Short mmCIF file of C-alpha atoms in Angstrom, two decimals:
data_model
loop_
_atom_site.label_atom_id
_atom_site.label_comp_id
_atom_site.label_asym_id
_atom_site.label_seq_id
_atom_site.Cartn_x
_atom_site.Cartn_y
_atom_site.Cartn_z
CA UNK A 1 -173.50 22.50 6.77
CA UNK A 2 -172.46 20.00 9.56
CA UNK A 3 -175.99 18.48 9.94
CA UNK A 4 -176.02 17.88 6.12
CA UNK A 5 -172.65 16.21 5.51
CA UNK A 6 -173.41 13.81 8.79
CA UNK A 7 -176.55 13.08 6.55
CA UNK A 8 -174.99 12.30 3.63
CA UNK A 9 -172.57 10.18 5.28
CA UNK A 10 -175.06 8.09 6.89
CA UNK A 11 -177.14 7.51 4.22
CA UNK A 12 -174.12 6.38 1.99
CA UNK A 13 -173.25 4.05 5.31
CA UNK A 14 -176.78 2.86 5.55
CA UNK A 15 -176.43 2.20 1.43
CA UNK A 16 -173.33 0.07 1.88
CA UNK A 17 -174.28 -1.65 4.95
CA UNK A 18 -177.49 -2.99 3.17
CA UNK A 19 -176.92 -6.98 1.91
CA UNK A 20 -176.80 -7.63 -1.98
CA UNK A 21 -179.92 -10.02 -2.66
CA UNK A 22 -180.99 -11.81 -5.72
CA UNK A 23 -184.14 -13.02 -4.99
CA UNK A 24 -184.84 -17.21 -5.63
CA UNK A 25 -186.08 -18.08 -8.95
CA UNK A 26 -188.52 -20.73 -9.22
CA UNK A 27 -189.90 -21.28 -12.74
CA UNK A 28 -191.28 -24.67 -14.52
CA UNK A 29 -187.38 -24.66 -16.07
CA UNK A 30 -185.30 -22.65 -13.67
CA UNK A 31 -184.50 -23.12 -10.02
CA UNK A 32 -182.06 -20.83 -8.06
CA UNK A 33 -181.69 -20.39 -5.08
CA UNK A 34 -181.51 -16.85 -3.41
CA UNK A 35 -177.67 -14.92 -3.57
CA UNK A 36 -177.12 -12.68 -0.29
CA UNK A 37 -173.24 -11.04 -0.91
CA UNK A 38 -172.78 -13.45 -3.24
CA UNK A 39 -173.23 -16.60 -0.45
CA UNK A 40 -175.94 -19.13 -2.12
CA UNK A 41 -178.80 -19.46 -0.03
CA UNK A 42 -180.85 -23.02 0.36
CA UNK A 43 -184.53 -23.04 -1.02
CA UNK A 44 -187.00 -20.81 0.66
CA UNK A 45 -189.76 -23.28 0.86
CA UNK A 46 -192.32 -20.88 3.34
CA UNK A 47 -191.66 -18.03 0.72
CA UNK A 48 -192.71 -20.44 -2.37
CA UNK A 49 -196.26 -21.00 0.06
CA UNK A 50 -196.58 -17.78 0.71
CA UNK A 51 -196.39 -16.95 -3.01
CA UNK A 52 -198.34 -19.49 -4.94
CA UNK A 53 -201.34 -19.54 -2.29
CA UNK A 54 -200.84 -23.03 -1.24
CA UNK A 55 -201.34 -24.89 2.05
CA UNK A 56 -198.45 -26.14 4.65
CA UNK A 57 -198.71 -30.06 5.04
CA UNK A 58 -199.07 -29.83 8.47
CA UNK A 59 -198.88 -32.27 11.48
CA UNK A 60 -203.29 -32.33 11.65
CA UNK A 61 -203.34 -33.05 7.89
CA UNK A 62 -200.63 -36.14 8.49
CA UNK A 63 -202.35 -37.33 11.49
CA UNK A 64 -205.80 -37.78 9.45
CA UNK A 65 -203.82 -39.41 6.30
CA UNK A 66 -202.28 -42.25 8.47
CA UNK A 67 -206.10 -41.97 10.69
CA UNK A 68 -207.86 -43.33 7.31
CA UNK A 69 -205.24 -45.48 5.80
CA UNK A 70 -204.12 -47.12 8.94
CA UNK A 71 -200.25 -46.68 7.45
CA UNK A 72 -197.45 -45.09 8.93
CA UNK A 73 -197.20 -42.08 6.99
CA UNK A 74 -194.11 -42.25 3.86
CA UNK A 75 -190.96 -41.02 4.75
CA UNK A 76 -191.20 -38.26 2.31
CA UNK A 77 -194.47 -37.28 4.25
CA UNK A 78 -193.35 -37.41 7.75
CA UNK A 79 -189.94 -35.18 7.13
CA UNK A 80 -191.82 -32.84 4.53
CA UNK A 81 -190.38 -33.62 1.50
CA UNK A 82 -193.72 -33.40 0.51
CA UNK A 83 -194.86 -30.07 2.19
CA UNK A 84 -197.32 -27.59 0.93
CA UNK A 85 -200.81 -28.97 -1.19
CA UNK A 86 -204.09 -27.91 -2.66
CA UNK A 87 -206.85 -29.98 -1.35
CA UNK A 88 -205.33 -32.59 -0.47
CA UNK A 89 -208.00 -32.43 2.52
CA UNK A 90 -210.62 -33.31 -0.47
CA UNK A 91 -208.86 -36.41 -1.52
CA UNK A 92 -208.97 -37.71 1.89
CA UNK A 93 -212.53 -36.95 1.99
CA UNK A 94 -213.49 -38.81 -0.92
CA UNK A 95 -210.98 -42.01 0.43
CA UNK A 96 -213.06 -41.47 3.93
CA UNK A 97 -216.50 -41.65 1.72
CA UNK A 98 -215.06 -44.81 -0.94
CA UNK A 99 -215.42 -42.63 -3.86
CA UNK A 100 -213.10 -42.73 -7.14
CA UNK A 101 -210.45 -40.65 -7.81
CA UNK A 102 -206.92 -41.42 -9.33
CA UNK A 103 -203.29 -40.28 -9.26
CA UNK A 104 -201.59 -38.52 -12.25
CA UNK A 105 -197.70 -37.53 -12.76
CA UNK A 106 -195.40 -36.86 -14.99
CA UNK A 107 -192.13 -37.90 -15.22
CA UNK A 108 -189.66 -35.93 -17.86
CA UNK A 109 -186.24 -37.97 -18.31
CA UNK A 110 -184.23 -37.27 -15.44
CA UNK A 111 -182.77 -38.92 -12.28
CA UNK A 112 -185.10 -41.25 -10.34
CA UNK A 113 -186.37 -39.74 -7.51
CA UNK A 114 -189.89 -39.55 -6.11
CA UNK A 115 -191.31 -42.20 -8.33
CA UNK A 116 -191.03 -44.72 -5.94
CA UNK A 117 -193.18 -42.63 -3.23
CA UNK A 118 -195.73 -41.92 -5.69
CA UNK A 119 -195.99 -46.46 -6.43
CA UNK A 120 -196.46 -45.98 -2.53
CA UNK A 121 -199.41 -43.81 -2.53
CA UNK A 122 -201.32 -46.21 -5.37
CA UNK A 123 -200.46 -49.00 -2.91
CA UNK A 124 -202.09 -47.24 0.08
CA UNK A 125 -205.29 -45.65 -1.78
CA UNK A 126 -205.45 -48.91 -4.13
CA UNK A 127 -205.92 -46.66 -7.16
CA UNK A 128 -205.26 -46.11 -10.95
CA UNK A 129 -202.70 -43.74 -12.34
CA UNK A 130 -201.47 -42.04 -15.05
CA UNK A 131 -197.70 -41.68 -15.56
CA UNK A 132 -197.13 -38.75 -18.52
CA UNK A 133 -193.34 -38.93 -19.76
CA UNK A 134 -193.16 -35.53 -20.93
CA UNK A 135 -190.38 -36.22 -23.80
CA UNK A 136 -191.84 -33.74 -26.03
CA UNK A 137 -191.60 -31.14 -23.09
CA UNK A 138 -187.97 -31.84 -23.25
CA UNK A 139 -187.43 -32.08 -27.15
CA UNK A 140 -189.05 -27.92 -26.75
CA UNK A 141 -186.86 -26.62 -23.62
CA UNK A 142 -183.84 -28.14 -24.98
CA UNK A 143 -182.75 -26.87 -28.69
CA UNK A 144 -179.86 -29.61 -28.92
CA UNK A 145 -181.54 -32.40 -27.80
CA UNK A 146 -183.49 -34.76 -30.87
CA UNK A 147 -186.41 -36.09 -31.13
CA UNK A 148 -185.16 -40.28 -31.11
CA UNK A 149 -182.48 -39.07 -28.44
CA UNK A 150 -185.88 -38.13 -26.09
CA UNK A 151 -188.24 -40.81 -27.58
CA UNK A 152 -185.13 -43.21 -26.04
CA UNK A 153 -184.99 -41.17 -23.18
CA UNK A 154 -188.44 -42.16 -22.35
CA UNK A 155 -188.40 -45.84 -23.18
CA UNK A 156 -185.42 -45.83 -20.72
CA UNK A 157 -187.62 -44.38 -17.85
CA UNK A 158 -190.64 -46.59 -18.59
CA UNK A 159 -188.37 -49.26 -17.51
CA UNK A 160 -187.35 -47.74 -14.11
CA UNK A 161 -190.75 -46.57 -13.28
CA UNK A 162 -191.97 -50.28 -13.92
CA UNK A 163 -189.40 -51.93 -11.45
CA UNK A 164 -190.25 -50.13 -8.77
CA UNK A 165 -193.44 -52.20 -8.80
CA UNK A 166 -196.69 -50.16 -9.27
CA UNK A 167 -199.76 -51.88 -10.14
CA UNK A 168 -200.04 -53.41 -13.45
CA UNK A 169 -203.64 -53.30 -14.00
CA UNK A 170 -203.95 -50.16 -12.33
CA UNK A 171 -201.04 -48.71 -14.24
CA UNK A 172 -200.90 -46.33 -17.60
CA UNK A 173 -197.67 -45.18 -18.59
CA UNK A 174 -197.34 -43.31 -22.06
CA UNK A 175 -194.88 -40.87 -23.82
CA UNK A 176 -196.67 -38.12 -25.09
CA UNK A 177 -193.87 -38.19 -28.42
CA UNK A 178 -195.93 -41.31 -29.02
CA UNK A 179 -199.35 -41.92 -26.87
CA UNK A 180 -200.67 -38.19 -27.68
CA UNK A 181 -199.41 -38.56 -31.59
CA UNK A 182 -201.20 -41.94 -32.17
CA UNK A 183 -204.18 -39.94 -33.57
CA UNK A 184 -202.61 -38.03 -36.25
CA UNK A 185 -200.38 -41.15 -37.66
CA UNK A 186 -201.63 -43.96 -39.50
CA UNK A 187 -201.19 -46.18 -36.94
CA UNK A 188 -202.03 -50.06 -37.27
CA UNK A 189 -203.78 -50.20 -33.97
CA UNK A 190 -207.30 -48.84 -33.94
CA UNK A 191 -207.63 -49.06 -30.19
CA UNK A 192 -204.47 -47.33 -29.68
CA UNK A 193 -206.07 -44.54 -31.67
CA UNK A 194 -209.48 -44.61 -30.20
CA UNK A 195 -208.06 -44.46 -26.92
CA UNK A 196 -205.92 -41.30 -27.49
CA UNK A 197 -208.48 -39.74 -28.99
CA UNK A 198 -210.39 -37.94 -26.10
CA UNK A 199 -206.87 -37.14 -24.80
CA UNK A 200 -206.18 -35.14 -27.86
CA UNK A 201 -209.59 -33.56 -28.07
CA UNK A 202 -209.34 -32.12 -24.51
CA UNK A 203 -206.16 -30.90 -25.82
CA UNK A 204 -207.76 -28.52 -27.63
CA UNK A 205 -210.70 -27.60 -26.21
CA UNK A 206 -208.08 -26.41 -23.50
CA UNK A 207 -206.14 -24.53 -25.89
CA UNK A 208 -208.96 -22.57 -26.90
CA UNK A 209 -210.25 -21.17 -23.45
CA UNK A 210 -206.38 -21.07 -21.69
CA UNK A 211 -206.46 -17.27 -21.51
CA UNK A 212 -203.80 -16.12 -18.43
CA UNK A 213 -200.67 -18.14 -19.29
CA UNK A 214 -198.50 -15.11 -19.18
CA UNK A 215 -199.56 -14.25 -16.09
CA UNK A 216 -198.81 -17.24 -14.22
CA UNK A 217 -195.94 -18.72 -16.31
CA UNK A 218 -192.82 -16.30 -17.49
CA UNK A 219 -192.79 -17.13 -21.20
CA UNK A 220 -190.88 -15.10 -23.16
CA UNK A 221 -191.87 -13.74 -26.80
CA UNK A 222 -188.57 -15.54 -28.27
CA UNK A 223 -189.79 -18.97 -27.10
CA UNK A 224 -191.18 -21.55 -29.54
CA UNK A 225 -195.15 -21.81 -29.35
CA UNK A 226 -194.67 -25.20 -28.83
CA UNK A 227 -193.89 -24.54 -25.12
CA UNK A 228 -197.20 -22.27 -24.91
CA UNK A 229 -198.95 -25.87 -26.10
CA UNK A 230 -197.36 -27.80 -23.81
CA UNK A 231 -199.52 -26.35 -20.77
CA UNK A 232 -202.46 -27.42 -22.44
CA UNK A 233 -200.49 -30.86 -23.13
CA UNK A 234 -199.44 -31.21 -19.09
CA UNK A 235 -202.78 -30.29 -18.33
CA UNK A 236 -205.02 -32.93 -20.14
CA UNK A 237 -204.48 -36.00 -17.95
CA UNK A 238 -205.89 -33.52 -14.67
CA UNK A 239 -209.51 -34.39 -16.52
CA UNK A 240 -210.64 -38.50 -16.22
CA UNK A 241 -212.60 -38.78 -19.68
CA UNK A 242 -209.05 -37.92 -21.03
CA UNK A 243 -208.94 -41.89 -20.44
CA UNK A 244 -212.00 -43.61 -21.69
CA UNK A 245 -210.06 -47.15 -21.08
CA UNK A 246 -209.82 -46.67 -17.57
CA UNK A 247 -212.77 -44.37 -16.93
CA UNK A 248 -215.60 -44.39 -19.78
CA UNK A 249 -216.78 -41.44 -20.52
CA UNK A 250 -216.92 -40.29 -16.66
CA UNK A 251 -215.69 -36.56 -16.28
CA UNK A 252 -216.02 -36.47 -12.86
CA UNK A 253 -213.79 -38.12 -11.01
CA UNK A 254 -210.62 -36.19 -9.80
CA UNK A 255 -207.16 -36.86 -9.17
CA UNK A 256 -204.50 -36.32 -6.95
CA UNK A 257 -200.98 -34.58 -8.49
CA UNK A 258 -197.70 -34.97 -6.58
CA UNK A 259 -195.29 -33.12 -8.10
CA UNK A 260 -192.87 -30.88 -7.64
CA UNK A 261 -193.00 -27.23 -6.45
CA UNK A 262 -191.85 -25.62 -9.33
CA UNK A 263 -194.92 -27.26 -11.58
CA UNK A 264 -197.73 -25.30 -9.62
CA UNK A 265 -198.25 -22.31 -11.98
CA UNK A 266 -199.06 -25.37 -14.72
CA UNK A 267 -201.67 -26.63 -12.71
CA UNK A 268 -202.84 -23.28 -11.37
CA UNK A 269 -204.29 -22.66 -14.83
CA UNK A 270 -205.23 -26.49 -15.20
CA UNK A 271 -207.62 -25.83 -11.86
CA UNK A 272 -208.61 -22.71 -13.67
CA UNK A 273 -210.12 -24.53 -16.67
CA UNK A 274 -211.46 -27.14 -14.89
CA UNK A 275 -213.36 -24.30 -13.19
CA UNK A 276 -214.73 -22.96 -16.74
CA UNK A 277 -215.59 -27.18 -18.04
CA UNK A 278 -217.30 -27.99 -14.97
CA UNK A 279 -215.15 -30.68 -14.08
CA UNK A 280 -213.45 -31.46 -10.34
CA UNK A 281 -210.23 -29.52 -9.99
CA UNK A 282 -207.08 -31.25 -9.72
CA UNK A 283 -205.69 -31.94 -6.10
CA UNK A 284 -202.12 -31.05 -5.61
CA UNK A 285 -199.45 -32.37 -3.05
CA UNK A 286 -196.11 -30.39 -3.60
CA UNK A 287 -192.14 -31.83 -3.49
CA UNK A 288 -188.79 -30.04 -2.43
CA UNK A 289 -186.45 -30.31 -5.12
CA UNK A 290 -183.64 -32.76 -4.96
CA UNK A 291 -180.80 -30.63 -4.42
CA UNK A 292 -177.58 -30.99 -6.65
CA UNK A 293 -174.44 -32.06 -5.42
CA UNK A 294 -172.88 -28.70 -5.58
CA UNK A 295 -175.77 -27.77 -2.90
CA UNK A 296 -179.37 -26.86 -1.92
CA UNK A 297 -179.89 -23.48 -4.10
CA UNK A 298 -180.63 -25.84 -7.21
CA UNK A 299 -182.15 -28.83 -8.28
CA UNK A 300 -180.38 -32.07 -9.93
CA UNK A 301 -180.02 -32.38 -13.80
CA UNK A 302 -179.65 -34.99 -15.82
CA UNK A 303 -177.75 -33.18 -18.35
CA UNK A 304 -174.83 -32.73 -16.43
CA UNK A 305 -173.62 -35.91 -14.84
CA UNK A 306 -171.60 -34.31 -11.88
CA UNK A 307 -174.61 -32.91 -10.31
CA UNK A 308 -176.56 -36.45 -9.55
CA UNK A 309 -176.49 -39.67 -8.25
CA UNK A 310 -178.01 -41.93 -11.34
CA UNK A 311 -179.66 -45.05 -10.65
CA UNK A 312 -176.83 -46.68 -13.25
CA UNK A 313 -174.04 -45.56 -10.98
CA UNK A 314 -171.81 -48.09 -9.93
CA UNK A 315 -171.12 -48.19 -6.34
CA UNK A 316 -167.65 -46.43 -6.90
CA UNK A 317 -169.20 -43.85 -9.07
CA UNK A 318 -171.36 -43.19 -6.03
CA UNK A 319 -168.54 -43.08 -3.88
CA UNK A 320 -167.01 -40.74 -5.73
CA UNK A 321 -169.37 -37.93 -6.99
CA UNK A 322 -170.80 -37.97 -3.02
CA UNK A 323 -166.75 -37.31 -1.86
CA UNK A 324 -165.89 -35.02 -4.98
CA UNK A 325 -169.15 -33.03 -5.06
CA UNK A 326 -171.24 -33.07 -2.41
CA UNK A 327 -171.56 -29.88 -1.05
CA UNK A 328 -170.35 -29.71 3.15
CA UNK A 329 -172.36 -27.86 5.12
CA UNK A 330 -168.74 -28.13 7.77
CA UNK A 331 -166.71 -25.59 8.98
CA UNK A 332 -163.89 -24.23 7.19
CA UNK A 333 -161.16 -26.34 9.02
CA UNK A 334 -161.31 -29.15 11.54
CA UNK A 335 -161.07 -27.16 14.65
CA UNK A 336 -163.60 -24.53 13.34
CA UNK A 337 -166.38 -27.55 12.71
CA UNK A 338 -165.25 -28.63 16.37
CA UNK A 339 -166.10 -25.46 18.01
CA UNK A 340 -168.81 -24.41 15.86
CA UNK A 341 -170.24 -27.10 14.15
CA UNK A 342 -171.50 -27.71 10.79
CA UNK A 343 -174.75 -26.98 8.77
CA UNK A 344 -177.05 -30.09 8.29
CA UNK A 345 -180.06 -28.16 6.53
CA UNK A 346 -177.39 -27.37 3.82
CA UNK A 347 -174.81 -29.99 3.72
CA UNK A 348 -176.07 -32.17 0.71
CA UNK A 349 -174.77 -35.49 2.33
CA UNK A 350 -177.41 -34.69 5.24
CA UNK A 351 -179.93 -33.77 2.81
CA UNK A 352 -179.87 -36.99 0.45
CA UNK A 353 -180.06 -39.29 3.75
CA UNK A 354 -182.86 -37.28 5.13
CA UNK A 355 -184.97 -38.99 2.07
CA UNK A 356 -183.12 -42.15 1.75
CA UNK A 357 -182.68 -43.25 5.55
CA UNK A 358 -185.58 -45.19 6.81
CA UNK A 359 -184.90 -44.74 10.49
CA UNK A 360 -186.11 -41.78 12.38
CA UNK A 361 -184.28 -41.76 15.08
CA UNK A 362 -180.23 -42.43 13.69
CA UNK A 363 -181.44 -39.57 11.35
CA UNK A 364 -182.28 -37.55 14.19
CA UNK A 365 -178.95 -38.57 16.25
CA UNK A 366 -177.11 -37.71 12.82
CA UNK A 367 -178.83 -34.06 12.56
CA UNK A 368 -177.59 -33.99 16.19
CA UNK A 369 -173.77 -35.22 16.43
CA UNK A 370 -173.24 -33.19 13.34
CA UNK A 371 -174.70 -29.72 14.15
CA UNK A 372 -172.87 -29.93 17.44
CA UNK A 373 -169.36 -30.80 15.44
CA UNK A 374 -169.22 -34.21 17.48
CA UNK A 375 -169.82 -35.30 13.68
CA UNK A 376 -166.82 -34.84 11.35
CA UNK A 377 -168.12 -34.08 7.30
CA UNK A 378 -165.81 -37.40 6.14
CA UNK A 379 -167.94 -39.66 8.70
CA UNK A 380 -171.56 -37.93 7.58
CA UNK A 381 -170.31 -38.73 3.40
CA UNK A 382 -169.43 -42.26 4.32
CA UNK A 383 -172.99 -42.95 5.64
CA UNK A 384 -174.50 -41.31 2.99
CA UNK A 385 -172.41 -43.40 0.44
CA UNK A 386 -173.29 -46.04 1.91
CA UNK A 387 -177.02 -45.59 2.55
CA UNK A 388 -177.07 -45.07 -1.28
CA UNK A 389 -174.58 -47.74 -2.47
CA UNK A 390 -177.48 -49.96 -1.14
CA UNK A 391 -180.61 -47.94 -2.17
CA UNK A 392 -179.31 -47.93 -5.90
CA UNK A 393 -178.19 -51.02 -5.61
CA UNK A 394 -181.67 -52.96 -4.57
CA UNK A 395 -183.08 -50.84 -7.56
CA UNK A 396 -180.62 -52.01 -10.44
CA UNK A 397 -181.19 -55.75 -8.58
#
């Protein structure tokens, strides 16, 4: 009788002693970070590796990119912004060998962020690329947004993408509202037509022979079937005789995605039915997510305002939401961040100039000062606000 009440007792110890967790959730549309007792938990990057099969961008891989380029590697490279790929070993090879291949990305309307590093990469590999504003991705996921309120969404990010300077003739930028829809108006412009036309072709074809979409994205049976399209749509560009004005009717000539993490189960099935055509798979090099102000278990969104730092935001505005919002990784009061410290790898301040600071070593001395508590959280905001008064304001200049 004694032995089995101890038992019970333990085992309803061992029960309550056990941490709540709510695993991360990492979908084309949702990012959240992992909950344990209730405490928010920053991105598990290693876990997303682990679980999509990818490949760590390690130190070897960097070495042989700046090897072959002769360029310092991109900030966003050499802190691992940009940190897990698929083949990106086979896009060096064909640089190393002077054969063709071409960068494609999509850009939905949101915040500026890693456009500018992907106008970098065209610089250093001197190639062509294809910039997809997904507006009619965003016209699906969102019920209350409108069709003209995305088409102007669209027109508004053409124009940022274009200042930060990518090459013109090397350049294609369309809106897949318009671009993609060219063949089934009557349009004015035969060449705008004929040139959309293998685009929407391959659309189909893709369609047809996509066969594991519920296994590697989490649709539900409630969602629109346009969304269930829309891989095929994403998908497309992967394949070079999508664009006969750039590449004839060549279907053999890859290209290199950077995106971010949470668009890998897209372009696991894009790699799948390039597989089945018999054309080169896609190449992927894989983002962090921007964190939100409120902190690192999320991403930014454009639909709510307090979350972001917009490239329209005055330098008070930026002053403000990085003061307001930004999430501290200090300690609770002054003489607790003293003693103890605070958190860089979640304070959001940290975080932002860990991509926006050029210079290694103050970010280093930063990381440093404030992880020891030498660093108060009101001096770490201030550089940050200032580091992106400037950054913002070169852009709207």
């Amino acid at each position: 009788m004694f032995i089995t009440i101890v038992i019970i007792i333990t085992l309803i110890r061992d029960r309550d002693s056990k941490p709540n967790v709510q695993e991360q959730i990492i979908t084309p549309w949702e990012v959240e970070g992992a909950t344990i007792d209730g405490k928010t938990q920053a991105i598990d990057y290693n876990k997303l590796i682990e679980k999509f099969g990818t490949r760590h961008v390690d130190e070897e891989l960097l070495k042989r990119f700046e090897s072959l380029t002769g360029r310092k590697c991109h900030v966003f490279l050499r802190r691992g912004f940009f940190f897990s790929h698929r083949e990106f070993t086979r896009i060096l090879d064909r640089f190393e060998q002077k054969k063709p291949f071409y960068l494609y990305t999509g850009r939905g309307p949101k915040i500026y962020d890693k456009i500018n590093s992907f106008r970098w990469l065209q610089e250093v590999f001197d190639i062509p690329i294809v910039i997809q504003l997904t507006d009619d991705e965003k016209f699906l996921f969102k019920p209350d947004l409108s069709l003209e309120k995305a088409r102007q969404f669209s027109y508004d990010n053409a124009k940022d993408i274009i200042a930060c300077g990518f090459k013109l003739e090397k350049t294609l930028i369309f809106s897949n509202l318009d671009y993609v829809g060219a063949l089934l108006l009557v349009n004015p412009r035969p060449p705008l037509v004929s040139m959309t036309g293998e685009l929407h072709y391959s659309m189909y074809i893709i369609d047809r022979i996509l066969s594991t979409i519920f296994a590697n994205i989490p649709f539900r049976l409630s969602d629109c079937i346009g969304k269930l399209h829309f891989v095929a749509v994403q998908a497309t560009p992967s394949f070079s005789n999508s664009f006969p004005q750039i590449f004839g009717t060549r279907s053999d000539i890859p290209c290199l995605i950077p995106c971010a993490i949470d668009q890998d189960p897209y372009f696991r099935l894009t790699r799948d039915v390039a597989h089945k055509l018999k054309y080169p798979k896609p190449c992927l090099i894989h983002a962090k997510f921007f964190p939100a102000l409120q902190g690192p278990q999320t991403k930014m969104s454009a639909s709510v305002d307090n979350s972001a730092i917009f490239m329209s935001d005055t330098p008070n505005q930026i002053k403000k939401k990085i003061n307001k919002f930004a999430f501290s990784g200090g300690g609770d009061t002054l003489e607790l961040h003293k003693l103890h410290g605070g958190n860089p790898d979640v304070d959001v301040a940290y975080q932002y100039l860990a991509v926006f600071l050029d210079d290694d070593v103050e970010l280093a001395d930063i990381y440093k000062k404030y992880k020891s508590g030498e660093m108060m959280t009101g001096e770490l905001k201030e550089r940050c606000i200032k580091v992106l008064q400037k950054f913002v304001g070169d852009f709207q200049q």
